[in-house]
CSV table of C-alpha atoms in Angstrom, one decimal:
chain,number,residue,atom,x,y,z
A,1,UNK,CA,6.5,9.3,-11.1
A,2,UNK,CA,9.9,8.8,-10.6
A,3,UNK,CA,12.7,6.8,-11.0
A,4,UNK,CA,13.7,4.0,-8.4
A,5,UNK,CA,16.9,2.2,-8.5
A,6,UNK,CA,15.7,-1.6,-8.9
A,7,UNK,CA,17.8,-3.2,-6.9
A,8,UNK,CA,17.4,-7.2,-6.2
A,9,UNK,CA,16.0,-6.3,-3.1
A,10,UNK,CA,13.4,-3.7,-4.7
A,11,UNK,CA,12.6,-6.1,-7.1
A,12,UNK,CA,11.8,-9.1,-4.5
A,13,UNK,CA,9.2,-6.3,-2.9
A,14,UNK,CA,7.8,-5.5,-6.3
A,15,UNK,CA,7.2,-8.9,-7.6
A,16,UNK,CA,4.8,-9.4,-4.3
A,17,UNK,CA,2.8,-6.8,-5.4
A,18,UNK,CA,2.6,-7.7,-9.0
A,19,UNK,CA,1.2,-11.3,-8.0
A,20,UNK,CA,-1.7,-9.6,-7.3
A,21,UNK,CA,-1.8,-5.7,-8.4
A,22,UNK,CA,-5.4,-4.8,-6.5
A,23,UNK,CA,-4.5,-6.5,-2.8
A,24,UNK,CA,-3.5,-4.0,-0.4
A,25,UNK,CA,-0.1,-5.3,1.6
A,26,UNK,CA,0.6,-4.2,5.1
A,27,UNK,CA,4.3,-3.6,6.0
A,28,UNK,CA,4.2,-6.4,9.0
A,29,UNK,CA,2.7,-9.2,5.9
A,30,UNK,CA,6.2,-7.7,3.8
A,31,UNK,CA,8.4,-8.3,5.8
A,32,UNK,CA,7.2,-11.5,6.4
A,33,UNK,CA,7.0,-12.7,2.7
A,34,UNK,CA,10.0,-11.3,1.9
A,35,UNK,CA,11.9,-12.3,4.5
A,36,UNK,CA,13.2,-8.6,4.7
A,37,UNK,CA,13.9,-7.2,8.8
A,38,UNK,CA,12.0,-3.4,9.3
A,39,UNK,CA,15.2,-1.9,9.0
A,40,UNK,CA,15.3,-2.9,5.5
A,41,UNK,CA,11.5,-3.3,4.4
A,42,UNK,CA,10.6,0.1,5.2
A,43,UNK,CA,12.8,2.1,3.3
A,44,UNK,CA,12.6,0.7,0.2
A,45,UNK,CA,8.8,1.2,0.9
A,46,UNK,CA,9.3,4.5,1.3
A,47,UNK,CA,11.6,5.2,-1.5
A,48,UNK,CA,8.9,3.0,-3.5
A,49,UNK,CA,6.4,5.8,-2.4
A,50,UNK,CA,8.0,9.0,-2.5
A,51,UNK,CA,8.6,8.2,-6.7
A,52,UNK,CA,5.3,7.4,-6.7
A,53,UNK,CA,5.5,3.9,-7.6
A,54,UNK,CA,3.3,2.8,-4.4
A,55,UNK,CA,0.6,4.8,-2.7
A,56,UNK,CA,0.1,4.1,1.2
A,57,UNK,CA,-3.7,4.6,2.2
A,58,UNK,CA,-4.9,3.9,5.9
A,59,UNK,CA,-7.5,0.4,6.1
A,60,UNK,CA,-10.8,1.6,6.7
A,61,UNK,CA,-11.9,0.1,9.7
A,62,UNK,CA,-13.3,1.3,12.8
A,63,UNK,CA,-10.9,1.3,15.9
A,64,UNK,CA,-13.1,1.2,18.5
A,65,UNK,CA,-15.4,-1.5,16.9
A,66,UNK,CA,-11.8,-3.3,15.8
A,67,UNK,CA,-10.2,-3.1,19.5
A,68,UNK,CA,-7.2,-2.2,17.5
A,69,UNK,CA,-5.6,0.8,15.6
A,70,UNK,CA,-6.1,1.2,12.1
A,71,UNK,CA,-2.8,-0.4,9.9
A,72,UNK,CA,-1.2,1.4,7.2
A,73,UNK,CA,-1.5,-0.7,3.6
A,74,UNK,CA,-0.2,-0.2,0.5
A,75,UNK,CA,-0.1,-0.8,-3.5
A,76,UNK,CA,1.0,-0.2,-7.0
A,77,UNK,CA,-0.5,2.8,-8.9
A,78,UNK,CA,-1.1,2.7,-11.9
A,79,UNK,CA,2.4,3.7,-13.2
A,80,UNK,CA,3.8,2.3,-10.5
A,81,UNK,CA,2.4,-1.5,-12.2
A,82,UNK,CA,3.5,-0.9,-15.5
A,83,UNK,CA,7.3,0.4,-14.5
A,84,UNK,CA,7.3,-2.6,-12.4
A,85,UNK,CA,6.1,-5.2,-15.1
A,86,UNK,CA,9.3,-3.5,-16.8
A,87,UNK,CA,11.9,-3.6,-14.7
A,88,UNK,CA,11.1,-7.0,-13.9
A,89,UNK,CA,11.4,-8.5,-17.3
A,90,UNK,CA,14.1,-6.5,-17.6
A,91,UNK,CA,16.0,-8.3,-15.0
A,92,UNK,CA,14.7,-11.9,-16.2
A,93,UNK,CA,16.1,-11.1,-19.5
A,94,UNK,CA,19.6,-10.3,-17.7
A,95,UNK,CA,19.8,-12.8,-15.9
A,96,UNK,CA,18.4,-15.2,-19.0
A,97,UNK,CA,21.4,-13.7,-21.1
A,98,UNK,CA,24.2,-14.8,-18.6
A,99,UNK,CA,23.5,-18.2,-17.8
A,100,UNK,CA,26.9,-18.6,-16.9
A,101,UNK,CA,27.6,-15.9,-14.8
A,102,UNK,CA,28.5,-18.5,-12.2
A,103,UNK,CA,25.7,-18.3,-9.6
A,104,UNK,CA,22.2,-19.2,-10.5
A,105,UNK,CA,19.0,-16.9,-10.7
A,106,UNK,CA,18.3,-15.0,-7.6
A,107,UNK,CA,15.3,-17.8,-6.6
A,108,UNK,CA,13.5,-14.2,-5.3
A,109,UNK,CA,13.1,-13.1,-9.0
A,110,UNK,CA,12.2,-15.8,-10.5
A,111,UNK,CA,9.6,-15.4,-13.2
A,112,UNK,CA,6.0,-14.3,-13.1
B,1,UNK,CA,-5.5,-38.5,57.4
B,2,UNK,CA,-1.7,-36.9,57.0
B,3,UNK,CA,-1.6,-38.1,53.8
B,4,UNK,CA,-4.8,-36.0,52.5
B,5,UNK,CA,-3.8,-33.0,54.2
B,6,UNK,CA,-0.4,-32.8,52.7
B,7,UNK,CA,-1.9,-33.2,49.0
B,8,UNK,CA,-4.7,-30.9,49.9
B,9,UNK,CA,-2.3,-28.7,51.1
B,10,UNK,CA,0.1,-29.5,47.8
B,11,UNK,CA,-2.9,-29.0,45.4
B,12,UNK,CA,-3.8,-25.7,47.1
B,13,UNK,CA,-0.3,-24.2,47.0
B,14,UNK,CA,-0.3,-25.4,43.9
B,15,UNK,CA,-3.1,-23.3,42.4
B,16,UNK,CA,-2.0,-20.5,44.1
B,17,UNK,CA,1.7,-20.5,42.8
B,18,UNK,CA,-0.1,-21.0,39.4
B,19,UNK,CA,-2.2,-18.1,39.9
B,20,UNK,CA,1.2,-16.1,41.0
B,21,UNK,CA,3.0,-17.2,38.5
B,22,UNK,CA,0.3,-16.2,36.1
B,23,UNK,CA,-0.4,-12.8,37.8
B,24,UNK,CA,3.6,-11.7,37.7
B,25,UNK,CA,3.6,-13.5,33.5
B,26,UNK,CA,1.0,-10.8,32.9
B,27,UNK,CA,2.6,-8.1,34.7
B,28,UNK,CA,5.6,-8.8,33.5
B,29,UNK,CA,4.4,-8.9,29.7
B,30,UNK,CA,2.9,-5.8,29.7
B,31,UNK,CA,5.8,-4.2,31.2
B,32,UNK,CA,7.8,-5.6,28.6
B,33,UNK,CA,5.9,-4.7,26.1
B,34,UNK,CA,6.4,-1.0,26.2
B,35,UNK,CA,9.5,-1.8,25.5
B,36,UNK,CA,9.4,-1.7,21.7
B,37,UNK,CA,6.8,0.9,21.7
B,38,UNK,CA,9.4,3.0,23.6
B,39,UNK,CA,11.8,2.4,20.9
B,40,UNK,CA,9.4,3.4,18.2
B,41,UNK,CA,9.3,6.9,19.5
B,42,UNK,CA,12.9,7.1,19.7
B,43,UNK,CA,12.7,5.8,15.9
B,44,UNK,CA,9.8,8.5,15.1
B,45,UNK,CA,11.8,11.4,17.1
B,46,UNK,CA,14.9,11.2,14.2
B,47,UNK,CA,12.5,11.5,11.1
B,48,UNK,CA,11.1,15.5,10.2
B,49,UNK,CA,8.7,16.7,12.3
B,50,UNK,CA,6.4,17.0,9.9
B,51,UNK,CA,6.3,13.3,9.0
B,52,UNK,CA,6.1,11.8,12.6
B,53,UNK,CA,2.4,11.8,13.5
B,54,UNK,CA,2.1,9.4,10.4
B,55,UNK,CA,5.0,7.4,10.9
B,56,UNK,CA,4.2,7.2,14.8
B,57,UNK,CA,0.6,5.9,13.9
B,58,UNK,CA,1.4,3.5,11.2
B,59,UNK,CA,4.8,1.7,13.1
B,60,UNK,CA,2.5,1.9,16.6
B,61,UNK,CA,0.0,0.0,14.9
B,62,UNK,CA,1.6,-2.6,13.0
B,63,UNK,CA,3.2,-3.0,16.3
B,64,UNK,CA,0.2,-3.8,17.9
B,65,UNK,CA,-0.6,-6.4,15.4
B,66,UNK,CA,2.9,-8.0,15.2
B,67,UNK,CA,2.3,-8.9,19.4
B,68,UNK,CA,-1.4,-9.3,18.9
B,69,UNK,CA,-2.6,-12.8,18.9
B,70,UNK,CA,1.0,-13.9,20.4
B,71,UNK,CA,0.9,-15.3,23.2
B,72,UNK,CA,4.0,-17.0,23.7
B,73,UNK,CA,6.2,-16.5,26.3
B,74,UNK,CA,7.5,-12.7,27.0
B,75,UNK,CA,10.5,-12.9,26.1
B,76,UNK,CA,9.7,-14.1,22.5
B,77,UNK,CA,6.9,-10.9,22.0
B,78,UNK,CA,9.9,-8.9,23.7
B,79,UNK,CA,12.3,-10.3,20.9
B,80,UNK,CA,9.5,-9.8,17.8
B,81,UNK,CA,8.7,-6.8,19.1
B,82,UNK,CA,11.9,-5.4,19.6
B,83,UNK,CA,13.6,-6.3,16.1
B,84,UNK,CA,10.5,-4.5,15.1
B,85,UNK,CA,10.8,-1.9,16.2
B,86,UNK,CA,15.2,-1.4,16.2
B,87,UNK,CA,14.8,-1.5,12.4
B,88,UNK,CA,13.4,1.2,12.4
B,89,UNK,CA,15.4,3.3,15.1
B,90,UNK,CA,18.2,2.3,12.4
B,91,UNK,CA,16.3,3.4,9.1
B,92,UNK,CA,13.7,6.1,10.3
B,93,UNK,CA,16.0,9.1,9.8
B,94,UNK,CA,16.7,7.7,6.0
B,95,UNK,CA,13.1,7.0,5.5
B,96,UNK,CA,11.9,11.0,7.1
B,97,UNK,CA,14.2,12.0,4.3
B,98,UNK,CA,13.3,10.5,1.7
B,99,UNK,CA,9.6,11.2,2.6
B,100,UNK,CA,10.7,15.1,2.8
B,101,UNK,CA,12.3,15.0,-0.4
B,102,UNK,CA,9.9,13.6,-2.1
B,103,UNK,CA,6.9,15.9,-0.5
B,104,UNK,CA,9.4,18.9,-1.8
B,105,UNK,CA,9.4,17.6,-5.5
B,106,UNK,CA,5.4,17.1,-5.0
B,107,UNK,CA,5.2,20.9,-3.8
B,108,UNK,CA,7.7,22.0,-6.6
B,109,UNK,CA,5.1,20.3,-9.1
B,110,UNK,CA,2.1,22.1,-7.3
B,111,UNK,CA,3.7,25.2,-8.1
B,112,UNK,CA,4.5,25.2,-11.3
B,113,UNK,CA,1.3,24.0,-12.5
B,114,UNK,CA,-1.2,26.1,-10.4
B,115,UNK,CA,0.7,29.2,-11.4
B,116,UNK,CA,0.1,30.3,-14.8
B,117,UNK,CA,3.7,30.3,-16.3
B,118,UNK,CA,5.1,30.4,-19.6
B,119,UNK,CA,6.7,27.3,-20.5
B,120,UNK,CA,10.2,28.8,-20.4
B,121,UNK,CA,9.6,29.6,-16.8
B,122,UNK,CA,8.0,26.8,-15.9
B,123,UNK,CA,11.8,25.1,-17.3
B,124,UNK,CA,13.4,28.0,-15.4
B,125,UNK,CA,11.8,26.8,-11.8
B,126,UNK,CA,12.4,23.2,-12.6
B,127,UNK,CA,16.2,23.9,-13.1
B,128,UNK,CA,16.3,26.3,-10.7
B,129,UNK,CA,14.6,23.4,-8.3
B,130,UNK,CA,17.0,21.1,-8.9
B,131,UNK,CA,20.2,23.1,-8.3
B,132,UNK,CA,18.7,24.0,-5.1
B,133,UNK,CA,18.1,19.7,-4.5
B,134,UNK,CA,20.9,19.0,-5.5
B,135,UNK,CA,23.7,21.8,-3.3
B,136,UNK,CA,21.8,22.1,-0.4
B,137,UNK,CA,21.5,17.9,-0.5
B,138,UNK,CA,23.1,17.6,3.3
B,139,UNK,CA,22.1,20.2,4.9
B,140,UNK,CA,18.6,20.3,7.0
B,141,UNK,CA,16.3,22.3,9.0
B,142,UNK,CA,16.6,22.8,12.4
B,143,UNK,CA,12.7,20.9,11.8
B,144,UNK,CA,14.8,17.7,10.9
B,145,UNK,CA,13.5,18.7,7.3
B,146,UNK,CA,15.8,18.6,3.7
B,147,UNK,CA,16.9,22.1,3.5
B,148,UNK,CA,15.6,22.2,0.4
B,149,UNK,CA,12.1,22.3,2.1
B,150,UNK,CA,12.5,25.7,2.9
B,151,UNK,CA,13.6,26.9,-0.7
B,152,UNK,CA,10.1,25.6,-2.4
B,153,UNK,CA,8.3,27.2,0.9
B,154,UNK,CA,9.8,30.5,0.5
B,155,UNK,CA,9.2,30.0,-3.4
B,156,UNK,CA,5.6,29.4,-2.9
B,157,UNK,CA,4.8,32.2,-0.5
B,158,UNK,CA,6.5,34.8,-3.2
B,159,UNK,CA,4.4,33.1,-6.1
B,160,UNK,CA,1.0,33.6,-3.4
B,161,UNK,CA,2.2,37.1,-3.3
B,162,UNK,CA,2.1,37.4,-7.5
B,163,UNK,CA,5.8,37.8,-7.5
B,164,UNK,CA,6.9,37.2,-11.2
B,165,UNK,CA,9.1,34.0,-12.1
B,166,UNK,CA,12.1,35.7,-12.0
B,167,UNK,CA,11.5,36.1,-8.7
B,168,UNK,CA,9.9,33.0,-7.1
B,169,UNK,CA,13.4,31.7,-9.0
B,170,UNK,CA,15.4,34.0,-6.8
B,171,UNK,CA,13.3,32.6,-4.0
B,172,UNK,CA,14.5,29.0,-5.1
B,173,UNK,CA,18.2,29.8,-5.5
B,174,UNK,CA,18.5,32.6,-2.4
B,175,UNK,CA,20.7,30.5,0.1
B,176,UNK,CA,22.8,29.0,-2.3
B,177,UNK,CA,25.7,31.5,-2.5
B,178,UNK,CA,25.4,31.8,1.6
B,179,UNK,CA,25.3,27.9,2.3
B,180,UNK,CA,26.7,26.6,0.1
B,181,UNK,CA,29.7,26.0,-3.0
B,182,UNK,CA,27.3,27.5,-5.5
B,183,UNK,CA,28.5,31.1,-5.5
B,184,UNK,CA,26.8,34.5,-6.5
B,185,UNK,CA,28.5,34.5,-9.7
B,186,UNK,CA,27.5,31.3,-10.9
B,187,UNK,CA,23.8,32.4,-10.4
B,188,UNK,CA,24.3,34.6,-12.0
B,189,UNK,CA,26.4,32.5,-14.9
B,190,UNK,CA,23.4,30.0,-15.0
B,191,UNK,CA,20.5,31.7,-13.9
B,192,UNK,CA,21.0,35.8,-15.1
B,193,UNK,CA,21.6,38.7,-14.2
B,194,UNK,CA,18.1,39.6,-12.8
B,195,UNK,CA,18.0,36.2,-10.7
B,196,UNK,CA,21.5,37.0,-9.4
B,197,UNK,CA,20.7,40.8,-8.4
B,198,UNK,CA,17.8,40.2,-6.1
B,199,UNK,CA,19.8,37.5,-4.2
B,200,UNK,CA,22.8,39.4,-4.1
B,201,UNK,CA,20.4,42.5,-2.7
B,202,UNK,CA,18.6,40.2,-0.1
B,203,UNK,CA,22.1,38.9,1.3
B,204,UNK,CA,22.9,42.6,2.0
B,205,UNK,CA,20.3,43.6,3.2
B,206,UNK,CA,21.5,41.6,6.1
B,207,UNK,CA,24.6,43.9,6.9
B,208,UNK,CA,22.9,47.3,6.2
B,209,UNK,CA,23.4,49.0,10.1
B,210,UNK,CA,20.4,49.6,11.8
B,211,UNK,CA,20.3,53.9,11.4
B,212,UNK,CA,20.5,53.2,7.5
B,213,UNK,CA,17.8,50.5,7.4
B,214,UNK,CA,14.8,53.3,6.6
B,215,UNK,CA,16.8,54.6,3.6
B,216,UNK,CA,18.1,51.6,2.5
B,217,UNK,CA,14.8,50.0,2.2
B,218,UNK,CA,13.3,53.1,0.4
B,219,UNK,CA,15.7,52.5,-2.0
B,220,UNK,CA,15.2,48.6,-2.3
B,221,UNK,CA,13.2,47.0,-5.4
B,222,UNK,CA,10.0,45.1,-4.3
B,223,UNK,CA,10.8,41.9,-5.4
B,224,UNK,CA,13.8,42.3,-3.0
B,225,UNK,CA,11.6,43.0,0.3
B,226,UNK,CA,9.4,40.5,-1.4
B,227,UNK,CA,11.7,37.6,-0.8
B,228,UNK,CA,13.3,38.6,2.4
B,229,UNK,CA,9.8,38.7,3.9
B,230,UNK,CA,9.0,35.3,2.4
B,231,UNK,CA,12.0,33.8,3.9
B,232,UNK,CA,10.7,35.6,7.4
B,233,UNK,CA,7.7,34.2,6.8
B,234,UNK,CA,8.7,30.7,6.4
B,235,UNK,CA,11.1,30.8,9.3
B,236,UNK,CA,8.4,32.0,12.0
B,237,UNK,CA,6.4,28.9,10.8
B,238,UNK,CA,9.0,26.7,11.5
B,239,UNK,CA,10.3,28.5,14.5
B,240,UNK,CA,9.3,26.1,16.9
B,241,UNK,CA,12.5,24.1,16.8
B,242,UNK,CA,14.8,26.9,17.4
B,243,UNK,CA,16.0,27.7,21.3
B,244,UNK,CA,13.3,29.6,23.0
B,245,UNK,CA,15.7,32.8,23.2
B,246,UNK,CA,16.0,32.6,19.4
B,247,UNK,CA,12.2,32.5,19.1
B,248,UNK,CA,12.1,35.3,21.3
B,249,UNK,CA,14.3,37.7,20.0
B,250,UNK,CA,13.1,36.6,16.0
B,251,UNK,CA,9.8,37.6,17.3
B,252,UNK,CA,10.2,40.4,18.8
B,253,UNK,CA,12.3,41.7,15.3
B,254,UNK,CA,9.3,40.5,13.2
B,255,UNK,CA,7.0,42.7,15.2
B,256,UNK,CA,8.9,45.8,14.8
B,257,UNK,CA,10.6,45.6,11.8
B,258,UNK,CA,9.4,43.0,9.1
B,259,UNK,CA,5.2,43.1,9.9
B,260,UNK,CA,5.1,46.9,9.5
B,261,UNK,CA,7.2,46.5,6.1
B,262,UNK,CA,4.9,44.2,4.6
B,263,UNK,CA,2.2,46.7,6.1
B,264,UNK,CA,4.1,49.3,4.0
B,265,UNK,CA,4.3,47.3,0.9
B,266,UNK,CA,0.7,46.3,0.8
B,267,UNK,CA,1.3,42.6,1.4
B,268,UNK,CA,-1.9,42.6,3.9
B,269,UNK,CA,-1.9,39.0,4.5
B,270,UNK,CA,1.9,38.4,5.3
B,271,UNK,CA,1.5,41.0,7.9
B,272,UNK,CA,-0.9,39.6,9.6
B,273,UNK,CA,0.1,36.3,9.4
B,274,UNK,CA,3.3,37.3,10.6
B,275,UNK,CA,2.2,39.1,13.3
B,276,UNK,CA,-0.1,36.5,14.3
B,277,UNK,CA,3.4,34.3,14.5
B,278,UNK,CA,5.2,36.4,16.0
B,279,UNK,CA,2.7,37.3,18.9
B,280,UNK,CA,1.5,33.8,19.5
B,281,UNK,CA,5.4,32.7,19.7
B,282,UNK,CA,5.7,35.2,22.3
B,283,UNK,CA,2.8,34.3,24.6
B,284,UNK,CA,3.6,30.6,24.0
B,285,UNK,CA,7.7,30.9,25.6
B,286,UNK,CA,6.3,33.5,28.1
């Protein structure tokens, strides 16, 4: 497990997976609920991966019985969770301490 | 009676420019739609070679399901698909690399835990690993791969061969004073005198003139032949992305001169794989 620089965007990614730790996300339904374009989703994705924060598995279905290829999906480990968990209270405590930094709360990290 | 005729007439061209219409829709979709999935392999073809079968199958697929169940007009699937898929002609290369990088720590790891080292060289390889990271940072493979990829190959191969820390260390560090800033004497500043010695030998092995090359070697520590047979090693198994006269004439060197020495050094395996290399390179660029 290593460490990923949380950035707002990072953090707009994670919090979709914390809402619901054991759902596996495809990178098509990401982009979507983030609002992110591929250029954008898929890096963080993979720099969520390579520190091990998020493993990537392929669905188990059956492509010929489908009619369609099998999707890539992914999720928090176990480490991945808990870092997460932190760095997100982390950043709702920063932005809790400077109410008056002018702008208000990215809406994207809201509280969970 | 005119009258019927011409709406008969209306009806039936009708259908029939429906049908067309239809027909060149299809046609026209399906063209289209390779479109993106044309671009994908342009956006697969900049990541590490390694990576693209997997990044190829997952992008192809989500693909698939972004135009699936779309049937809106072709231009619309043409613009989904195609923002799609120019994302990740933008990002792929960033994305290979930090995939590579991170496969290179995971290797790294491997390593020092399946080998039974002390804890002081386990520390060793870990710094050792991270100077490497960190100077060779922009430089790559002709594979598309970090260059660092290569160091934790060759490392592995000389730990495989029960080459002692020091050495797999050496293995680590042995392009550094070559490639990069990091010089000869700050291996040896930072890393030891032992460290420092077998890279300084490898590197000259390099200029030794060919009539000398017996003696030389006779006179060479093993650790030394070790390592410049790893790095053989590991280039044969990437040389696939190197021009075809390159492969040819790296073959033909390997046959004569660096398969026999591992032969000579009782390194079994390595000869034969390298042989097997070298020969199927050969018949391959025939």
């Amino acid at each position: 497990m290593k460490d990923v620089r949380v950035t707002l965007a990072v953090a707009t990614l994670l919090r979709i997976f914390i809402q619901d730790p054991v759902e596996w996300r495809y990178g098509y339904d990401l982009m979507q609920l983030t609002g992110f374009p591929s250029g954008k989703l898929y890096p963080i994705l993979a720099r969520l991966e390579a520190g091990g924060w998020l493993i990537k598995e392929v669905e188990r279905i059956d492509p010929s019985a489908a009619g369609r290829p099998a999707r890539r999906h992914y999720r928090l480990t176990g480490e991945g969770l808990v870092a997460a968990r932190r760095e997100l209270l982390s950043i709702n405590e920063q932005v809790q301490l400077r109410p008056s930094a002018g702008s208000a709360p990215h809406p994207a990290v809201g509280t969970t | 009676m005119s009258g019927l005729a011409t709406t008969v007439l209306a009806v039936v061209a009708g259908t029939i420019g429906m049908v067309l219409a239809d027909v060149v829709t299809r046609e026209f979709r399906t063209r289209l739609d390779r479109l993106p999935t044309a671009v994908i392999r342009c956006a697969v073809a900049r990541a590490p070679r390694p990576l693209r079968a997997e990044l190829r199958d997952e992008w192809q697929a989500e693909l698939a399901e972004i135009l699936r169940g779309r049937e809106a007009l072709p231009a619309t699937r043409l613009w989904i698909g195609m923002r799609y898929a120019l994302g990740l002609l933008r990002s792929s290369r960033t994305i290979g690399r930090t995939l590579s990088h991170a496969h290179a720590d995971d290797r790294l790891s491997a390593l020092v835990s399946e080998v039974p080292y002390t804890d002081a060289e386990k520390d060793l390889l870990r710094r050792a690993y991270r100077v490497a990271a960190q100077w060779h940072q922009n430089q790559w493979r002709y594979s598309g791969d970090p260059y660092v990829t290569h160091s934790v190959a060759v490392a592995r191969i000389l730990a495989d061969l029960g080459m002692d820390a020091t050495c797999v260390c050496a293995g680590l560090l042995h392009d550094l004073p070559s490639d990069t800033e990091f010089s000869a004497d700050r291996v040896l500043a930072e890393f030891g005198g032992e460290v420092a010695a077998i890279i300084r030998d490898v590197i000259a092995l390099d200029s030794v003139p060919e009539a000398s090359i017996a003696a030389v070697l006779e006179a060479t520590e093993r650790r030394v032949l070790a390592l410049k047979l790893a790095d053989r090693l590991h280039n044969m198994q990437t040389i696939d992305f190197v021009s075809v006269e390159k492969q040819r004439r790296k073959s033909r060197e390997t046959l004569s001169f660096f398969a026999p020495m591992a032969g000579r050094l009782g390194f079994d395996r390595l000869q034969d794989e390298l042989e097997d290399l070298a020969v199927s390179t050969l018949v391959r660029i025939a």
